[in-house]
Short mmCIF file of C-alpha atoms and ligand atoms in Angstrom, two decimals:
data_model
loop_
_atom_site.label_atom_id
_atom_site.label_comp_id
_atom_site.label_asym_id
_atom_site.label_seq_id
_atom_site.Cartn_x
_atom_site.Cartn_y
_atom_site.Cartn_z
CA UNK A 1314 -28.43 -128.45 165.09
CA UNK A 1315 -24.70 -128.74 164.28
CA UNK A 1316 -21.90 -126.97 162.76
CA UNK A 1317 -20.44 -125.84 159.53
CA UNK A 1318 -17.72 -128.74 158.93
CA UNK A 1319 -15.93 -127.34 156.40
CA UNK A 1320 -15.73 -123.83 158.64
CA UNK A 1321 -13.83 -126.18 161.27
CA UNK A 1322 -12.04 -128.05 158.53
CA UNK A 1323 -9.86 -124.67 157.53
CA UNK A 1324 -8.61 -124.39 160.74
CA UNK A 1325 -6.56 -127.88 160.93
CA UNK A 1326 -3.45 -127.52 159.15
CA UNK A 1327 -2.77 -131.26 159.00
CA UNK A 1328 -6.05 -131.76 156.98
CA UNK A 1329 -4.40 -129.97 153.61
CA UNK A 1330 -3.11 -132.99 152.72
CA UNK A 1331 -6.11 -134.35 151.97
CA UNK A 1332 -5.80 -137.29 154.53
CA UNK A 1333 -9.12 -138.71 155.86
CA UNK A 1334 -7.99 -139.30 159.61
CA UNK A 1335 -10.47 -141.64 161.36
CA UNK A 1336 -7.88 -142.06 163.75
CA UNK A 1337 -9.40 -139.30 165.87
CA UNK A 1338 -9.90 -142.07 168.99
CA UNK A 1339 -5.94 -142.15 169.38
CA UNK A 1340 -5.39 -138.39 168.91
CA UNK A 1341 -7.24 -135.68 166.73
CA UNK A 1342 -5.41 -133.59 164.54
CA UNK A 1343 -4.92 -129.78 165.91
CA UNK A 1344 -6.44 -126.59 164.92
CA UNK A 1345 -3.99 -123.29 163.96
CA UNK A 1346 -5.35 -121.43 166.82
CA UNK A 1347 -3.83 -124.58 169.62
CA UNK A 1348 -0.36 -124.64 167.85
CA UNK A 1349 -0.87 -120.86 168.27
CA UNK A 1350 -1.30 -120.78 171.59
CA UNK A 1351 0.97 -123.19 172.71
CA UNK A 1352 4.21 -121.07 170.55
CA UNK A 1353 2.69 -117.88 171.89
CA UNK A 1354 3.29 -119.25 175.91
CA UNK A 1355 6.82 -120.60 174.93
CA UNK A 1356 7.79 -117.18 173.10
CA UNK A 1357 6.52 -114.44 175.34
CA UNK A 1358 8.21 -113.41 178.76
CA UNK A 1359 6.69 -115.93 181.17
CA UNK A 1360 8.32 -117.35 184.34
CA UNK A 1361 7.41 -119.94 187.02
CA UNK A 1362 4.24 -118.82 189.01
CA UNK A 1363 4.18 -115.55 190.65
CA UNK A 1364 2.56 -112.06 191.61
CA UNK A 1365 5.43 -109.79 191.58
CA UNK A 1366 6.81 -109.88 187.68
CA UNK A 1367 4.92 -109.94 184.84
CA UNK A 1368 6.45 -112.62 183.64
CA UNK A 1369 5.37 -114.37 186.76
CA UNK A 1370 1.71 -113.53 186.46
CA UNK A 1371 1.67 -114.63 183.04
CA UNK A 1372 2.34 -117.86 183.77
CA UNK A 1373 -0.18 -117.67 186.25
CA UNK A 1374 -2.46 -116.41 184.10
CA UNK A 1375 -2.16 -119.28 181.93
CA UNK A 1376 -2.96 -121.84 184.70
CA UNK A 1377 -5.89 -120.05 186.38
CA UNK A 1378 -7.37 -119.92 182.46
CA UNK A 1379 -6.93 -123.37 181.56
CA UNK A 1380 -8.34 -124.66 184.90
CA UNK A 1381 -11.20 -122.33 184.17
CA UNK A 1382 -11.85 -123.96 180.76
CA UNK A 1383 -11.17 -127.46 182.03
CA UNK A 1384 -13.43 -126.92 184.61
CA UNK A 1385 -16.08 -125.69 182.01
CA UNK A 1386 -15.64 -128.45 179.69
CA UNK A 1387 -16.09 -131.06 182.29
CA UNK A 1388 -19.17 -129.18 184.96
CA UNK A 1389 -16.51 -129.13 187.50
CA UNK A 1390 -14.69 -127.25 190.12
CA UNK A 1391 -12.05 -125.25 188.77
CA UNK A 1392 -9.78 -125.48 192.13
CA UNK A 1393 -10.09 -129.51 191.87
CA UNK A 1394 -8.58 -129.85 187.89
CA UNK A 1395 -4.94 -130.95 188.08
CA UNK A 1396 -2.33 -131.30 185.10
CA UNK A 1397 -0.55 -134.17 184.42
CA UNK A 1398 1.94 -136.08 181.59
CA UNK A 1399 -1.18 -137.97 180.90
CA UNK A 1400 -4.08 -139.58 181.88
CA UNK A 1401 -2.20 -143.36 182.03
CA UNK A 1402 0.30 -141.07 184.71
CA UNK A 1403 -2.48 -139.35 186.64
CA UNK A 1404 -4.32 -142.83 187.16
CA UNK A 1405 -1.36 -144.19 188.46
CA UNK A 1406 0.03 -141.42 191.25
CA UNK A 1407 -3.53 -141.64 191.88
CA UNK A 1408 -3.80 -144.85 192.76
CA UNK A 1409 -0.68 -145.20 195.10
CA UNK A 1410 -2.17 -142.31 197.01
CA UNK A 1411 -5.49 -144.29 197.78
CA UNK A 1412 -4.13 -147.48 198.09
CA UNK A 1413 -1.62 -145.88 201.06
CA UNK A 1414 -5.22 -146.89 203.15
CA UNK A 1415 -5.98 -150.07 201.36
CA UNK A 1416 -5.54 -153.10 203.42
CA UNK A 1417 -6.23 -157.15 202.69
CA UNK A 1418 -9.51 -158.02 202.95
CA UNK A 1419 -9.69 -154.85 200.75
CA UNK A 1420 -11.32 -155.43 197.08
CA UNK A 1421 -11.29 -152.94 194.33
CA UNK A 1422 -13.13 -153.46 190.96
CA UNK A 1423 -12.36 -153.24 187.43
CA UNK A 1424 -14.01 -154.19 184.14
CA UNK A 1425 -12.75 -155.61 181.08
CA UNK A 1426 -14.23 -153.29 178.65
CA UNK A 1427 -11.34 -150.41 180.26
CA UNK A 1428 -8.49 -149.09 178.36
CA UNK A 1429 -5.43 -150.55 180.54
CA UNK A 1430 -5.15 -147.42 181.74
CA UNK A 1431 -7.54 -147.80 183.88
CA UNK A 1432 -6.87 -150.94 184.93
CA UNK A 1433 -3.71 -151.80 185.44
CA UNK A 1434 -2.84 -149.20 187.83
CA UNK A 1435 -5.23 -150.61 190.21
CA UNK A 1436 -4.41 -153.96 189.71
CA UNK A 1437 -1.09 -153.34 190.78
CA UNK A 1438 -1.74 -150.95 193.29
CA UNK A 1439 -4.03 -153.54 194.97
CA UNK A 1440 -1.49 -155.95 194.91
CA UNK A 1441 1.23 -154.18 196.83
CA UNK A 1442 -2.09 -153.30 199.37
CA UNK A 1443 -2.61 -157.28 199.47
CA UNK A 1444 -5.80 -155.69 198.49
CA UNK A 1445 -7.90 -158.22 196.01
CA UNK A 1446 -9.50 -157.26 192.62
CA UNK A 1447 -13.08 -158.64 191.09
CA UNK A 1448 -13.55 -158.24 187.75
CA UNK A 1449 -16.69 -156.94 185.92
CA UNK A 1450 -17.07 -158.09 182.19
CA UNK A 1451 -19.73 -156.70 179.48
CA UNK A 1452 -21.70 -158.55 177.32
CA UNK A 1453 -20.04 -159.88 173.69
CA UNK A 1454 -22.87 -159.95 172.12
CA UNK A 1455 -24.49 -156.49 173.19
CA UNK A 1456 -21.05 -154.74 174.03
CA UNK A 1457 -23.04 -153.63 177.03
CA UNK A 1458 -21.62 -153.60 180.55
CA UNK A 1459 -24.60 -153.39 182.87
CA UNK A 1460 -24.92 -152.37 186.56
CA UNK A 1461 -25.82 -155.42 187.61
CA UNK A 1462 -22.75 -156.81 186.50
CA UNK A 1463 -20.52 -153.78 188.57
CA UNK A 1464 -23.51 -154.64 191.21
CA UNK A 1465 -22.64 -158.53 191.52
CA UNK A 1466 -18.80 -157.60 192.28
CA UNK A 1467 -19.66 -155.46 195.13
CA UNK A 1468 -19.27 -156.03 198.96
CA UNK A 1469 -18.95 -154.11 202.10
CA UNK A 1470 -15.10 -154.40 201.42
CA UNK A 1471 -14.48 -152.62 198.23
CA UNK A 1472 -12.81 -149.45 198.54
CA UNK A 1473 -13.00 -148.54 194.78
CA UNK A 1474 -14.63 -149.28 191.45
CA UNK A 1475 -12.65 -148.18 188.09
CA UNK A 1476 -14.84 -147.84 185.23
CA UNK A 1477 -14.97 -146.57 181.76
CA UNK A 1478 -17.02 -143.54 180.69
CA UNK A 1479 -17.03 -144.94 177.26
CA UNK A 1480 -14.73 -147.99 175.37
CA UNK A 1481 -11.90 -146.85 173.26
CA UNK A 1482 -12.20 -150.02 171.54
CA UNK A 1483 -16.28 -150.24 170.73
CA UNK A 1484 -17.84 -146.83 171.98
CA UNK A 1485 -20.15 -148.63 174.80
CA UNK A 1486 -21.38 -146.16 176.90
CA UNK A 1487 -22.36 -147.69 180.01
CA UNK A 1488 -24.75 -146.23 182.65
CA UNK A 1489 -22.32 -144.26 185.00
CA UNK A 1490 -24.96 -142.73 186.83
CA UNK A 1491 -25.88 -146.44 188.08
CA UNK A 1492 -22.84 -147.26 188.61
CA UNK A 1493 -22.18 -144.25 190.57
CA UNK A 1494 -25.09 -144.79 193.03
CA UNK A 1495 -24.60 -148.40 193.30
CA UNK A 1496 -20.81 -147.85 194.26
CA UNK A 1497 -21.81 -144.93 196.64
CA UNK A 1498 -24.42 -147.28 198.49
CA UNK A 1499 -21.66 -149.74 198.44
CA UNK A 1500 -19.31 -146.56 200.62
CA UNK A 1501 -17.11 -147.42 197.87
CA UNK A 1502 -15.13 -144.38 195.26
CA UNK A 1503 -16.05 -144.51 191.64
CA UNK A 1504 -13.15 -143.28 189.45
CA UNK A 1505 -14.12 -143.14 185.43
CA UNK A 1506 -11.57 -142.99 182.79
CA UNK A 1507 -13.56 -140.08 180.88
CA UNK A 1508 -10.84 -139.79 177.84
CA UNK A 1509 -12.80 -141.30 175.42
CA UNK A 1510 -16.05 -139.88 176.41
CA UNK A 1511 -15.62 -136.36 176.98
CA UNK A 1512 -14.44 -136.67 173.48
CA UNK A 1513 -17.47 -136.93 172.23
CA UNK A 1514 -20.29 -135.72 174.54
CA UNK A 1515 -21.19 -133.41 176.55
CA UNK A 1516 -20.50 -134.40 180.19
CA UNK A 1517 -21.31 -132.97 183.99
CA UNK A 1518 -19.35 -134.49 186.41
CA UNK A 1519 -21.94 -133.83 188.93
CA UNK A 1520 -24.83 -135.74 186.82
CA UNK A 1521 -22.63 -138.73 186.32
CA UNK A 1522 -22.04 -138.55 190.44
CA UNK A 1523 -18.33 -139.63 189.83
CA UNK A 1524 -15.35 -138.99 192.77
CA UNK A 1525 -12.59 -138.75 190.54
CA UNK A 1526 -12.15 -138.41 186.58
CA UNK A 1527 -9.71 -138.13 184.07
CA UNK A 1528 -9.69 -136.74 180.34
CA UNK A 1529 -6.70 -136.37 178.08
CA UNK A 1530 -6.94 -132.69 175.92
CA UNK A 1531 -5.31 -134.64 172.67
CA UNK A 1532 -8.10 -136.26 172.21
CA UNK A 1533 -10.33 -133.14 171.90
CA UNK A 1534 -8.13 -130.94 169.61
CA UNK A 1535 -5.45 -130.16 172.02
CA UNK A 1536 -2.31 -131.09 173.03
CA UNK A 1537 -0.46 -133.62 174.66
CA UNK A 1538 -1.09 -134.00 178.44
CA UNK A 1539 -3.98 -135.20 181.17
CA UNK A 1540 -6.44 -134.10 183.40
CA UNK A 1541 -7.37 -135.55 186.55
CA UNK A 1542 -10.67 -133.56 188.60
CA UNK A 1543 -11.95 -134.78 191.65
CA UNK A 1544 -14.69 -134.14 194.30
CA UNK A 1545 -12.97 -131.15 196.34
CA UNK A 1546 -13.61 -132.55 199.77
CA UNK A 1547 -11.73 -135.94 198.69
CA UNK A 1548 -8.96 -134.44 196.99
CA UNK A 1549 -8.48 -132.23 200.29
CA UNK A 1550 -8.36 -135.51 202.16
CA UNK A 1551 -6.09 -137.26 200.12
CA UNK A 1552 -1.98 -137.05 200.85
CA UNK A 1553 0.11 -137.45 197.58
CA UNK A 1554 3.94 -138.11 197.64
CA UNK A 1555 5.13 -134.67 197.05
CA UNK A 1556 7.98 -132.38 197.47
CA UNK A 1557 8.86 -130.16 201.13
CA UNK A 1558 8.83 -127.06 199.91
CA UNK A 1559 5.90 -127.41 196.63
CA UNK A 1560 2.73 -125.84 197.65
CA UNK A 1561 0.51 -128.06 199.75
CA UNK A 1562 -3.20 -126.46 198.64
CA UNK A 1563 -5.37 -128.41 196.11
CA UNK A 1564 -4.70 -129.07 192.85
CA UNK A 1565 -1.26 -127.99 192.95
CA UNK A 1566 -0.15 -130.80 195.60
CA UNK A 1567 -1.54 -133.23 193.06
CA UNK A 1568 1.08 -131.88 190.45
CA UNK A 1569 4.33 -133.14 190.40
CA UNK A 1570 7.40 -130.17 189.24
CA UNK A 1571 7.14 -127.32 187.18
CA UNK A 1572 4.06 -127.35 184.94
CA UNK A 1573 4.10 -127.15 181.25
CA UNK A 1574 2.17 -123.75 181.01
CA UNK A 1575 2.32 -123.97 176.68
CA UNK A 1576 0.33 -127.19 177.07
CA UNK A 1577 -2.11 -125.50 179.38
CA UNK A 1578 -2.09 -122.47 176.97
CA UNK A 1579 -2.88 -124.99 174.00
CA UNK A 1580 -5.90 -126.80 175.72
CA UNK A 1581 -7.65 -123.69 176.93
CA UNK A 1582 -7.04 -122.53 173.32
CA UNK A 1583 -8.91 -126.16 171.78
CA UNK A 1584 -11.55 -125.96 174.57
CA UNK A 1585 -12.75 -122.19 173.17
CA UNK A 1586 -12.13 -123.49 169.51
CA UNK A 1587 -14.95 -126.38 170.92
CA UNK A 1588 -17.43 -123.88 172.53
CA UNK A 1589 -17.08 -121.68 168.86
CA UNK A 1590 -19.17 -124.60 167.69
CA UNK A 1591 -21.80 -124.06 169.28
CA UNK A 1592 -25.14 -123.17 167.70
CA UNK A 1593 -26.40 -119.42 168.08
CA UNK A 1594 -28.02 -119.40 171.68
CA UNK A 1595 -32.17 -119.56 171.53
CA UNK A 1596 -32.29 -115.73 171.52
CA UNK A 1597 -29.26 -115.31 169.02
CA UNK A 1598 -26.77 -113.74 171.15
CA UNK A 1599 -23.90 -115.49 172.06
CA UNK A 1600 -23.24 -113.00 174.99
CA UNK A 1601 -25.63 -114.23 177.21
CA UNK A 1602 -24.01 -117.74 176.96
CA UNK A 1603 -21.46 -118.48 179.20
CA UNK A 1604 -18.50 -120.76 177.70
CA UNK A 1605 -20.00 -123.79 180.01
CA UNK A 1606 -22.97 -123.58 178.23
CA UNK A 1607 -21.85 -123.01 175.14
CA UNK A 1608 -19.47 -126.08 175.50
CA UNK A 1609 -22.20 -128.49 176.66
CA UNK A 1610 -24.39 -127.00 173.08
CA UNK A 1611 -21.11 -127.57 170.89
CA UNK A 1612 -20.16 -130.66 172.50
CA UNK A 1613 -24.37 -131.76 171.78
CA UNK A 1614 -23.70 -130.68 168.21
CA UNK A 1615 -20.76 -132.60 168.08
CA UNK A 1616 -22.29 -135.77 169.43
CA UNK A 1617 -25.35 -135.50 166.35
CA UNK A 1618 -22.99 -134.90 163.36
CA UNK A 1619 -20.88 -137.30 164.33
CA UNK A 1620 -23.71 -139.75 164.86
CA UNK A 1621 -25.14 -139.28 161.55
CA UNK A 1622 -21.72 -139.94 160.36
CA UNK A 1623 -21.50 -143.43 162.02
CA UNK A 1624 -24.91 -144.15 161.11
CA UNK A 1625 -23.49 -143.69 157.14
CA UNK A 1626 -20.65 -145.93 157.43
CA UNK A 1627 -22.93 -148.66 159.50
CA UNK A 1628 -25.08 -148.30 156.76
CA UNK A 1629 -22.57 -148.65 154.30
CA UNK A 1630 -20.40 -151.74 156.10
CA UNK A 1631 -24.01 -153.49 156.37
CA UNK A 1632 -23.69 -154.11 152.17
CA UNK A 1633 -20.49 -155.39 152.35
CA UNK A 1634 -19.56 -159.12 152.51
CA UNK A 1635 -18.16 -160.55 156.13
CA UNK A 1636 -17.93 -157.42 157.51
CA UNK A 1637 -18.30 -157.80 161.57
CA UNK A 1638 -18.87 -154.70 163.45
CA UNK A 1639 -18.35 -155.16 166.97
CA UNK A 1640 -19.78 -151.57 168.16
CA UNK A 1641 -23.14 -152.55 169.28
CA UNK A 1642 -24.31 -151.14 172.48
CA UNK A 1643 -27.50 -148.80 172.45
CA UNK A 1644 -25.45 -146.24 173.74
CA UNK A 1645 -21.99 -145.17 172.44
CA UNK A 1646 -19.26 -143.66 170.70
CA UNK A 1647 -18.87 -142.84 166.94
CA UNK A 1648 -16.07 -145.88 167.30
CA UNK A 1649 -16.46 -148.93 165.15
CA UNK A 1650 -14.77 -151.69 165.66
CA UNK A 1651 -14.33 -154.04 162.49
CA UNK A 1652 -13.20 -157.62 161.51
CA UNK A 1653 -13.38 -159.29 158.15
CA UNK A 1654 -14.28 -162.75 157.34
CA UNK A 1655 -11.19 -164.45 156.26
CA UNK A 1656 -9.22 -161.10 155.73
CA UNK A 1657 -6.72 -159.40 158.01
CA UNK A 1658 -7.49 -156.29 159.81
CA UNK A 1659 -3.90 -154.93 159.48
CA UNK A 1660 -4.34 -155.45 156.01
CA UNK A 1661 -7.59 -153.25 155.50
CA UNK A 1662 -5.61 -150.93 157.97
CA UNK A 1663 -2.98 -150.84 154.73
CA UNK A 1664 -5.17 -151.07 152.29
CA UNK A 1665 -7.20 -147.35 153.23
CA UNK A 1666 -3.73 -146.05 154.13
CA UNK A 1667 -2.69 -146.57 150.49
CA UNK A 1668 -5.53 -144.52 149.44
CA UNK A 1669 -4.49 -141.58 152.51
CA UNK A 1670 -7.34 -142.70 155.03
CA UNK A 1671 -5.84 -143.34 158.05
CA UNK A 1672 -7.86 -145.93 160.50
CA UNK A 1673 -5.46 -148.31 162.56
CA UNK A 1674 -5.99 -151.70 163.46
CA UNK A 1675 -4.67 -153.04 166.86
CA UNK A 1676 -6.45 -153.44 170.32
CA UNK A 1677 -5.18 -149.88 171.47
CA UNK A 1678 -4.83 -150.61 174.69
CA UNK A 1679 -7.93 -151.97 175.29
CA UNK A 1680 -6.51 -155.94 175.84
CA UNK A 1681 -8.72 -157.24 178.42
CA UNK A 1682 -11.84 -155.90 175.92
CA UNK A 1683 -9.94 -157.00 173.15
CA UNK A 1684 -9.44 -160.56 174.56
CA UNK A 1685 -13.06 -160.81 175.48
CA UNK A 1686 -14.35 -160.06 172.36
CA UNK A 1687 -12.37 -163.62 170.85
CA UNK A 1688 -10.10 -161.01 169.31
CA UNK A 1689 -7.23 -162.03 170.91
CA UNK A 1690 -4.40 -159.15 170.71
CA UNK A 1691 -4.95 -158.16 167.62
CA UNK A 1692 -8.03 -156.24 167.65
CA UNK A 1693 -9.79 -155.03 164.95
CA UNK A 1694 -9.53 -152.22 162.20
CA UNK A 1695 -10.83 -149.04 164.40
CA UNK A 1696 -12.95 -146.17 162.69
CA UNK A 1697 -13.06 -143.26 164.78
CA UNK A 1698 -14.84 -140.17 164.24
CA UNK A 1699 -13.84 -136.45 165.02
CA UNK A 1700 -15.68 -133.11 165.02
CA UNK A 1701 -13.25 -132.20 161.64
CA UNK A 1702 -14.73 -135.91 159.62
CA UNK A 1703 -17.23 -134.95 156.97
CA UNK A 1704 -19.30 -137.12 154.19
CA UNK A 1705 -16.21 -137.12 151.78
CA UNK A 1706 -14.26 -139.18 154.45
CA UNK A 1707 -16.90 -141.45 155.26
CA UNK A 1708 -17.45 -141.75 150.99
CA UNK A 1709 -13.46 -142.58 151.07
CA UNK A 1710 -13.65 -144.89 153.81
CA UNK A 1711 -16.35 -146.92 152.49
CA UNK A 1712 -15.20 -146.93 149.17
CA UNK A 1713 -11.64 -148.05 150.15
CA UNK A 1714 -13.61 -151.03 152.56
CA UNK A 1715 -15.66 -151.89 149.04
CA UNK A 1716 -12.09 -152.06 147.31
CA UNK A 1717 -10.20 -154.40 150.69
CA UNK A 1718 -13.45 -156.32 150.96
CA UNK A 1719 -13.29 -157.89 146.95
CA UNK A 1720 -9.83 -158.07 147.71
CA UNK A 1721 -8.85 -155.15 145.53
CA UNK A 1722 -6.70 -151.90 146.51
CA UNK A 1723 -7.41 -149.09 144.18
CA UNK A 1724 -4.94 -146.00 143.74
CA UNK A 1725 -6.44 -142.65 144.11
C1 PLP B 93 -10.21 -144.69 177.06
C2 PLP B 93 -8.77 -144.28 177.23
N1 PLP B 93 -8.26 -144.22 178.46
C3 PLP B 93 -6.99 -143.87 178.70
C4 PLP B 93 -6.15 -143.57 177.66
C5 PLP B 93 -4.74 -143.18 177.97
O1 PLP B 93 -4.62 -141.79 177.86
P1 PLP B 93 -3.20 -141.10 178.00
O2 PLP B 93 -2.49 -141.30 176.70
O3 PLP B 93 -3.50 -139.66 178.27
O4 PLP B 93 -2.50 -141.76 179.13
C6 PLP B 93 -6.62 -143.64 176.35
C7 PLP B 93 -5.71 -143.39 175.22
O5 PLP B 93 -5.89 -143.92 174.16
C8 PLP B 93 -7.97 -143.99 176.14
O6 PLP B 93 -8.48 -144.06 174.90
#
């Protein structure tokens, strides 16, 4: 069961203009209520962190709510989700603080279907360790990146594997659970980059068995800023650089300087916008749902409509000439990946944005997958799908690919 679209639609100022944004994989657009929140924190009496003022507990207020809807979101514990710039900056203060222990000898593992985000930190991190790095790679012609393949890289020396919950580039899913147990058996850590799958399913940290995670809110409907959340026991263990007099306890030794409480505001504000799209519970009553639940049901009702939407535009991009869609793995992400036959991506990319649909080409970070797929640097035209996309985008986009693929650009 999913959701009335055009319900969700009214609530995104930025989709007036009549854009079709299938650029949702790079940042969604933002409902009223986020924008509200986030002007709401800057523009009522709030301080730093306290008890004593009210000022003070409303900023307080704000944090202990958004790791409370954070922690919801993700199936995790609320006292273990930190704040940070972004998920690129949490990855890296993360990995300086576990490579303090690393050694040579040491190996840590990567893939190349990872945003660089999740790979170059630990590449360089390892480095300064004198620490060594074995790469996993997934399959071109599947887009799958099987255990076995994180399996073959492992020894009794790695200390970590870094892997993606879900390619920015072509939507592969791959198997974290496996992963997870194979790394564990290994007595290595298993960090996921989870910022383009939490976007778009539901996910429980404890089912995928991961140590540490991260998920950026403006990629959800919220604003600009990461999320790191990590097994309690480990983050207790771990020893961040951090300042004398900051407070010591876990998250908040994890976070770095005075946090941005209107960004907090703003996310816990998307994440109830996301559990308001959930279906009615079994017995009608919303009240006996709590917002995890209802999260995991919206975030299942996401994952269908905008399944069916991808299956339209597959459908569609199969009848048009020299089309090559490198999304192919049984499981993944409403994100399609497309080249042309003799045509330039950057010029389809111009093309639909001449006509107001907005789907980028590039390799968005994603080089090493990029490179591996032939593709070079230069990617591919990306078409993303958000909760907000309905049939008359996917009827633009396709239309618009009809018009760029016989070498025509039509006007609206
Ligand atoms: C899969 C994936 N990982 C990491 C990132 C980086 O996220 P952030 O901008 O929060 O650093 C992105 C951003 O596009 C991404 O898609």
């Amino acid at each position: 069961m999913t959701y009335d679209v055009a319900a969700l639609r009214d609530r995104f100022p930025a989709l007036r203009d009549g854009t079709a944004y299938f650029d949702g994989p790079g940042g969604t657009q933002v409902p009223d209520a986020v924008a509200r929140a986030v002007a709401d924190t800057m523009t009522r009496g709030i301080s730093n962190r306290g008890r004593v003022t009210a000022a003070e507990r409303a900023a307080d207020g704000v944090v202990v709510a958004f790791r409370d809807a954070v922690a919801d979101l993700l199936g995790a514990d609320a006292a273990t989700v930190v704040l940070g710039r972004s998920a690129t900056a949490l990855t890296y203060d993360l990995s300086r603080t576990l490579a303090a222990d690393w050694a040579p000898g040491d190996e840590v593992v990567v893939t190349r279907l990872d945003h660089d985000a999740n790979i170059r930190p630990w590449v360089q991190a390892a480095a300064r360790a004198g620490a060594s790095v074995r790469w996993v790679d997934f399959d071109v012609s599947t887009g799958e990146l099987s255990p076995d393949a994180v399996a073959a890289q492992l020894s009794g020396r790695t200390r970590l594997v870094a892997l993606t919950g879900a390619s920015n580039l072509i939507g592969t899913r791959p198997d974290v659970r496996a992963v997870a147990d194979l790394v564990h058996a290994a007595g290595a850590l298993l960090h996921v980059d989870g910022v383009h799958l939490t976007a778009h399913a539901p996910v429980d940290l404890a089912d995928l068995g991961v140590d540490t995670y991260v998920w950026s809110p403006y990629k959800l409907l919220g604003p600009h800023c990461g999320v790191l959340v990590g097994r309690r026991a480990l983050l207790e263990r771990l020893r961040p650089d951090k300042l004398l007099p900051s407070s010591d306890a876990v998250p908040e030794r994890f976070e770095l300087g005075t946090l941005p409480y209107e960004l907090m505001a703003g996310t816990t504000a998307a994440l109830d916008v996301v559990a308001g799209l959930a279906p009615p519970a079994s017995d009608g009553s919303p009240a006996t749902r709590t917002r995890r639940q209802a999260l995991l049901a919206a975030m299942a009702a996401v994952e269908q409509h905008e399944d069916r939407l991808r299956e339209r535009i597959e459908d569609g991009l199969a009848e048009l000439p020299g089309v090559t869609v490198h999304s192919r793995a049984r499981r993944r992400t409403p994100t399609l990946l497309l080249t042309f036959a003799g045509l330039d991506a950057a010029d389809a990319y111009r093309s639909l944005a001449a006509i107001g649909v907005n789907a980028p080409a590039g390799s968005f970070y994603a080089i090493e997958a990029s490179r591996h797929l032939g593709l070079g640097d230069t990617g591919g035209l990306r078409v993303g799908l958000s909760p907000y996309s309905d049939d008359a985008d996917v009827d633009r986009l396709l239309e618009g690919l009809r018009a760029f693929t016989r070498g025509v650009t039509r006007r609206r």
